[in-house]
Amino acid sequence: MRRLAVLLSGRGSNFEAIADAVRSGRIPDAEIVAVISDVAGARGLERARERGLPAFAVERESFPSRAEHEAEIGRILRDAGTDLVCLAGYMRILSPEFVREWPGRILNIHPSLLPKYRGLSPQRRALEAGEVEAGCSVHIVNEGTDTGPVVLQREVPVEPNDTEESLSARILEQEHEAYPEAIVKVLARLADPPKIAPESVQRTAK
Ligand code: GRF
């Protein structure tokens, strides 16, 4: 079983899509071992509790520094035996030190066709720029903000009368499809057997 953790700060609809996909077997051989939020009152955290999943509030204000806040999150992730960390509306930038501890093992979803519109309010910026195509991207988290390698994207056409809300809602529907699909892809890569040269295999003499 692959062990997934989810970090979120708010609504948690992507977390719910992931949890549904784990439950239905769309993400096979996986379980959610921790749901962590920097916001104690986050709706997503409440939903995690309702589903009987291990839910942890780790508020930034409860720690003297960012490093100590992240250290606590790291401790929970390690204690849970996490294989893959899924950021799902987690509104804090993770430090380079934290990201380096989980190389290729942190995913994020962003509501734009990266590399376009990194950062905040990408749907509004896509509208303002007169884009005819918007969408979402799931990417591996590296040390930059929304700069890591893209795992997959889904396009969403911009309609003539779209508002930020209507476009965001249609992108969100696609996010809920894209995130589980991307997790399956990344888990398959993580599951690749390590490439051990035959001569390096240790044999024990009888
Ligand atoms: C989503 O639009 C996601 O792309 C962005 O934050 C939002 C989180 O929504 N990173 P939810 O909390 O998953 O409903």
mmCIF file of C-alpha atoms and ligand atoms in Angstrom:
data_model
loop_
_atom_site.group_PDB
_atom_site.id
_atom_site.type_symbol
_atom_site.label_atom_id
_atom_site.label_comp_id
_atom_site.label_asym_id
_atom_site.label_seq_id
_atom_site.Cartn_x
_atom_site.Cartn_y
_atom_site.Cartn_z
ATOM 1 C CA MET A 1 0.000 0.000 0.000
ATOM 2 C CA ARG A 2 1.214 3.469 -0.898
ATOM 3 C CA ARG A 3 0.815 5.994 1.865
ATOM 4 C CA LEU A 4 -0.532 9.428 0.896
ATOM 5 C CA ALA A 5 -0.606 12.566 3.021
ATOM 6 C CA VAL A 6 -2.582 15.695 2.156
ATOM 7 C CA LEU A 7 -1.763 19.251 3.226
ATOM 8 C CA LEU A 8 -4.568 21.799 2.954
ATOM 9 C CA SER A 9 -5.597 25.204 4.265
ATOM 10 C CA GLY A 10 -9.266 25.548 3.384
ATOM 11 C CA ARG A 11 -12.236 24.057 1.585
ATOM 12 C CA GLY A 12 -10.567 20.751 0.763
ATOM 13 C CA SER A 13 -12.512 19.784 -2.359
ATOM 14 C CA ASN A 14 -9.353 18.394 -3.974
ATOM 15 C CA PHE A 15 -8.640 16.424 -0.820
ATOM 16 C CA GLU A 16 -12.163 14.965 -1.068
ATOM 17 C CA ALA A 17 -11.623 14.054 -4.707
ATOM 18 C CA ILE A 18 -8.417 12.243 -3.730
ATOM 19 C CA ALA A 19 -10.110 10.501 -0.797
ATOM 20 C CA ASP A 20 -13.009 9.398 -3.048
ATOM 21 C CA ALA A 21 -10.542 8.073 -5.626
ATOM 22 C CA VAL A 22 -8.681 6.100 -2.971
ATOM 23 C CA ARG A 23 -11.961 4.686 -1.665
ATOM 24 C CA SER A 24 -13.229 3.691 -5.120
ATOM 25 C CA GLY A 25 -9.919 2.120 -6.144
ATOM 26 C CA ARG A 26 -9.338 4.687 -8.903
ATOM 27 C CA ILE A 27 -6.084 5.291 -7.028
ATOM 28 C CA PRO A 28 -5.305 1.624 -6.382
ATOM 29 C CA ASP A 29 -3.295 0.197 -3.494
ATOM 30 C CA ALA A 30 -3.156 3.480 -1.620
ATOM 31 C CA GLU A 31 -4.342 4.909 1.658
ATOM 32 C CA ILE A 32 -4.468 8.373 3.181
ATOM 33 C CA VAL A 33 -2.366 8.298 6.321
ATOM 34 C CA ALA A 34 -2.446 11.973 7.329
ATOM 35 C CA VAL A 35 -4.395 15.127 6.545
ATOM 36 C CA ILE A 36 -2.577 18.176 7.868
ATOM 37 C CA SER A 37 -3.738 21.779 7.928
ATOM 38 C CA ASP A 38 -2.106 25.021 9.007
ATOM 39 C CA VAL A 39 -5.649 26.329 9.667
ATOM 40 C CA ALA A 40 -7.385 24.598 12.586
ATOM 41 C CA GLY A 41 -10.866 25.516 11.333
ATOM 42 C CA ALA A 42 -10.302 24.429 7.724
ATOM 43 C CA ARG A 43 -13.360 22.735 6.253
ATOM 44 C CA GLY A 44 -11.106 20.135 4.656
ATOM 45 C CA LEU A 45 -9.801 19.083 8.052
ATOM 46 C CA GLU A 46 -13.360 18.663 9.313
ATOM 47 C CA ARG A 47 -14.187 16.537 6.261
ATOM 48 C CA ALA A 48 -11.119 14.389 6.950
ATOM 49 C CA ARG A 49 -12.348 13.756 10.503
ATOM 50 C CA GLU A 50 -15.819 12.890 9.213
ATOM 51 C CA ARG A 51 -14.178 10.290 6.984
ATOM 52 C CA GLY A 52 -12.319 8.855 9.949
ATOM 53 C CA LEU A 53 -8.918 9.852 8.584
ATOM 54 C CA PRO A 54 -6.038 11.000 10.812
ATOM 55 C CA ALA A 55 -6.395 14.801 10.817
ATOM 56 C CA PHE A 56 -3.819 17.191 12.287
ATOM 57 C CA ALA A 57 -4.050 20.948 12.842
ATOM 58 C CA VAL A 58 -0.546 22.415 12.857
ATOM 59 C CA GLU A 59 -1.008 26.161 13.105
ATOM 60 C CA ARG A 60 1.841 28.455 12.184
ATOM 61 C CA GLU A 61 1.092 30.701 15.188
ATOM 62 C CA SER A 62 1.747 27.828 17.587
ATOM 63 C CA PHE A 63 5.430 27.688 16.605
ATOM 64 C CA PRO A 64 8.184 30.240 17.176
ATOM 65 C CA SER A 65 9.535 29.953 13.625
ATOM 66 C CA ARG A 66 8.692 28.690 10.172
ATOM 67 C CA ALA A 67 11.424 26.068 10.534
ATOM 68 C CA GLU A 68 9.839 24.671 13.692
ATOM 69 C CA HIS A 69 6.383 24.701 12.121
ATOM 70 C CA GLU A 70 7.692 22.726 9.145
ATOM 71 C CA ALA A 71 9.654 20.410 11.426
ATOM 72 C CA GLU A 72 6.403 19.426 13.138
ATOM 73 C CA ILE A 73 4.739 18.771 9.777
ATOM 74 C CA GLY A 74 7.758 16.708 8.722
ATOM 75 C CA ARG A 75 7.585 14.709 11.938
ATOM 76 C CA ILE A 76 3.904 13.853 11.340
ATOM 77 C CA LEU A 77 4.623 12.881 7.730
ATOM 78 C CA ARG A 78 7.508 10.618 8.725
ATOM 79 C CA ASP A 79 5.619 9.061 11.656
ATOM 80 C CA ALA A 80 2.812 8.225 9.233
ATOM 81 C CA GLY A 81 5.285 6.550 6.862
ATOM 82 C CA THR A 82 4.305 8.906 4.031
ATOM 83 C CA ASP A 83 5.317 7.983 0.481
ATOM 84 C CA LEU A 84 3.749 10.952 -1.313
ATOM 85 C CA VAL A 85 2.671 14.387 -0.056
ATOM 86 C CA CYS A 86 -0.230 16.042 -1.917
ATOM 87 C CA LEU A 87 -0.664 19.788 -1.510
ATOM 88 C CA ALA A 88 -4.341 20.537 -2.004
ATOM 89 C CA GLY A 89 -4.940 24.229 -1.477
ATOM 90 C CA TYR A 90 -2.105 24.498 1.044
ATOM 91 C CA MET A 91 -1.553 28.239 1.152
ATOM 92 C CA ARG A 92 1.988 28.365 2.540
ATOM 93 C CA ILE A 93 5.177 28.244 0.562
ATOM 94 C CA LEU A 94 7.313 25.336 1.739
ATOM 95 C CA SER A 95 10.951 26.158 2.427
ATOM 96 C CA PRO A 96 13.685 24.802 0.137
ATOM 97 C CA GLU A 97 14.989 22.766 3.081
ATOM 98 C CA PHE A 98 11.615 21.053 3.523
ATOM 99 C CA VAL A 99 11.212 20.398 -0.203
ATOM 100 C CA ARG A 100 14.694 18.867 -0.396
ATOM 101 C CA GLU A 101 13.704 16.307 2.241
ATOM 102 C CA TRP A 102 10.988 14.933 -0.094
ATOM 103 C CA PRO A 103 12.580 14.933 -3.533
ATOM 104 C CA GLY A 104 9.998 14.194 -6.210
ATOM 105 C CA ARG A 105 7.529 13.262 -3.488
ATOM 106 C CA ILE A 106 5.485 16.438 -3.122
ATOM 107 C CA LEU A 107 2.710 17.208 -5.625
ATOM 108 C CA ASN A 108 0.707 20.391 -6.004
ATOM 109 C CA ILE A 109 -2.322 21.377 -8.052
ATOM 110 C CA HIS A 110 -2.521 24.839 -9.548
ATOM 111 C CA PRO A 111 -5.489 26.327 -11.438
ATOM 112 C CA SER A 112 -3.615 27.461 -14.542
ATOM 113 C CA LEU A 113 -1.854 25.944 -17.506
ATOM 114 C CA LEU A 114 1.651 26.258 -16.089
ATOM 115 C CA PRO A 115 4.059 27.855 -16.752
ATOM 116 C CA LYS A 116 1.404 30.538 -17.234
ATOM 117 C CA TYR A 117 0.054 32.394 -14.191
ATOM 118 C CA ARG A 118 2.119 31.050 -11.338
ATOM 119 C CA GLY A 119 1.141 32.322 -7.891
ATOM 120 C CA LEU A 120 -2.121 33.849 -6.692
ATOM 121 C CA SER A 121 -5.431 34.379 -8.590
ATOM 122 C CA PRO A 122 -4.382 32.695 -11.825
ATOM 123 C CA GLN A 123 -7.981 32.364 -13.052
ATOM 124 C CA ARG A 124 -8.561 36.134 -12.766
ATOM 125 C CA ARG A 125 -5.267 36.878 -14.486
ATOM 126 C CA ALA A 126 -6.082 34.477 -17.329
ATOM 127 C CA LEU A 127 -9.420 36.268 -17.850
ATOM 128 C CA GLU A 128 -7.822 39.704 -17.718
ATOM 129 C CA ALA A 129 -5.265 38.622 -20.305
ATOM 130 C CA GLY A 130 -8.075 37.563 -22.657
ATOM 131 C CA GLU A 131 -7.034 33.903 -22.761
ATOM 132 C CA VAL A 132 -9.396 31.605 -24.656
ATOM 133 C CA GLU A 133 -8.011 28.555 -22.878
ATOM 134 C CA ALA A 134 -7.405 28.131 -19.156
ATOM 135 C CA GLY A 135 -7.033 24.976 -17.075
ATOM 136 C CA CYS A 136 -5.159 23.290 -14.278
ATOM 137 C CA SER A 137 -1.804 21.613 -13.761
ATOM 138 C CA VAL A 138 -0.553 19.010 -11.326
ATOM 139 C CA HIS A 139 3.174 19.365 -10.808
ATOM 140 C CA ILE A 140 6.020 18.089 -8.702
ATOM 141 C CA VAL A 141 6.997 20.679 -6.114
ATOM 142 C CA ASN A 142 10.517 21.998 -6.356
ATOM 143 C CA GLU A 143 12.139 24.911 -4.556
ATOM 144 C CA GLY A 144 10.344 27.593 -6.596
ATOM 145 C CA THR A 145 6.684 28.662 -6.524
ATOM 146 C CA ASP A 146 4.660 26.625 -9.046
ATOM 147 C CA THR A 147 7.848 25.982 -11.056
ATOM 148 C CA GLY A 148 8.274 22.194 -10.728
ATOM 149 C CA PRO A 149 7.884 19.647 -13.540
ATOM 150 C CA VAL A 150 4.292 19.263 -14.734
ATOM 151 C CA VAL A 151 2.820 15.755 -14.369
ATOM 152 C CA LEU A 152 -0.373 16.505 -16.272
ATOM 153 C CA GLN A 153 -2.672 19.314 -17.332
ATOM 154 C CA ARG A 154 -6.330 19.679 -18.262
ATOM 155 C CA GLU A 155 -7.553 22.463 -20.490
ATOM 156 C CA VAL A 156 -10.769 24.403 -19.901
ATOM 157 C CA PRO A 157 -12.124 26.749 -22.576
ATOM 158 C CA VAL A 158 -12.855 30.298 -21.439
ATOM 159 C CA GLU A 159 -16.467 31.222 -22.281
ATOM 160 C CA PRO A 160 -17.325 34.751 -23.471
ATOM 161 C CA ASN A 161 -19.340 35.597 -20.355
ATOM 162 C CA ASP A 162 -17.054 33.943 -17.838
ATOM 163 C CA THR A 163 -16.449 35.598 -14.497
ATOM 164 C CA GLU A 164 -13.606 34.654 -12.174
ATOM 165 C CA GLU A 165 -16.136 32.526 -10.234
ATOM 166 C CA SER A 166 -17.620 30.686 -13.208
ATOM 167 C CA LEU A 167 -14.224 29.951 -14.737
ATOM 168 C CA SER A 168 -12.774 28.854 -11.380
ATOM 169 C CA ALA A 169 -15.721 26.492 -10.851
ATOM 170 C CA ARG A 170 -15.232 24.816 -14.248
ATOM 171 C CA ILE A 171 -11.478 24.527 -13.676
ATOM 172 C CA LEU A 172 -12.148 23.029 -10.227
ATOM 173 C CA GLU A 173 -14.246 20.243 -11.790
ATOM 174 C CA GLN A 174 -11.236 19.357 -13.931
ATOM 175 C CA GLU A 175 -8.903 19.585 -10.931
ATOM 176 C CA HIS A 176 -10.924 16.847 -9.262
ATOM 177 C CA GLU A 177 -10.279 14.573 -12.245
ATOM 178 C CA ALA A 178 -6.682 15.601 -12.800
ATOM 179 C CA TYR A 179 -5.346 15.184 -9.268
ATOM 180 C CA PRO A 180 -6.212 11.483 -8.820
ATOM 181 C CA GLU A 181 -4.961 10.742 -12.341
ATOM 182 C CA ALA A 182 -1.653 12.473 -11.621
ATOM 183 C CA ILE A 183 -1.269 10.627 -8.311
ATOM 184 C CA VAL A 184 -1.695 7.285 -10.093
ATOM 185 C CA LYS A 185 1.009 8.307 -12.579
ATOM 186 C CA VAL A 186 3.457 9.420 -9.908
ATOM 187 C CA LEU A 187 2.850 6.377 -7.699
ATOM 188 C CA ALA A 188 3.567 4.101 -10.653
ATOM 189 C CA ARG A 189 6.929 5.818 -11.070
ATOM 190 C CA LEU A 190 7.695 5.568 -7.365
ATOM 191 C CA ALA A 191 6.849 1.872 -7.541
ATOM 192 C CA ASP A 192 9.404 1.192 -10.287
ATOM 193 C CA PRO A 193 11.824 -1.387 -8.887
ATOM 194 C CA PRO A 194 15.213 0.065 -7.986
ATOM 195 C CA LYS A 195 17.784 -0.564 -10.672
ATOM 196 C CA ILE A 196 20.369 -2.754 -8.964
ATOM 197 C CA ALA A 197 23.209 -4.031 -11.094
ATOM 198 C CA PRO A 198 23.396 -7.856 -10.791
ATOM 199 C CA GLU A 199 27.010 -7.711 -9.623
ATOM 200 C CA SER A 200 26.009 -5.507 -6.695
ATOM 201 C CA VAL A 201 23.513 -8.046 -5.326
ATOM 202 C CA GLN A 202 24.851 -9.468 -2.115
ATOM 203 C CA ARG A 203 24.858 -13.241 -1.800
ATOM 204 C CA THR A 204 25.320 -14.992 1.469
ATOM 205 C CA ALA A 205 27.318 -18.216 1.371
ATOM 206 C CA LYS A 206 25.614 -21.167 3.008
HETATM 207 C C1 GRF B 1 -7.692 24.901 -5.917
HETATM 208 O O1 GRF B 1 -8.145 25.771 -6.908
HETATM 209 C C2 GRF B 1 -6.265 24.528 -6.175
HETATM 210 O O2 GRF B 1 -5.943 24.464 -7.533
HETATM 211 C C3 GRF B 1 -5.505 25.663 -5.535
HETATM 212 O O3 GRF B 1 -6.240 25.952 -4.364
HETATM 213 C C4 GRF B 1 -7.603 25.584 -4.557
HETATM 214 C C5 GRF B 1 -7.954 24.645 -3.449
HETATM 215 O O4 GRF B 1 -9.307 24.272 -3.456
HETATM 216 N N1 GRF B 1 -4.133 25.281 -5.274
HETATM 217 P P1 GRF B 1 -9.812 23.114 -2.491
HETATM 218 O O5 GRF B 1 -9.423 23.521 -1.074
HETATM 219 O O6 GRF B 1 -9.141 21.843 -2.909
HETATM 220 O O7 GRF B 1 -11.291 23.062 -2.675
#
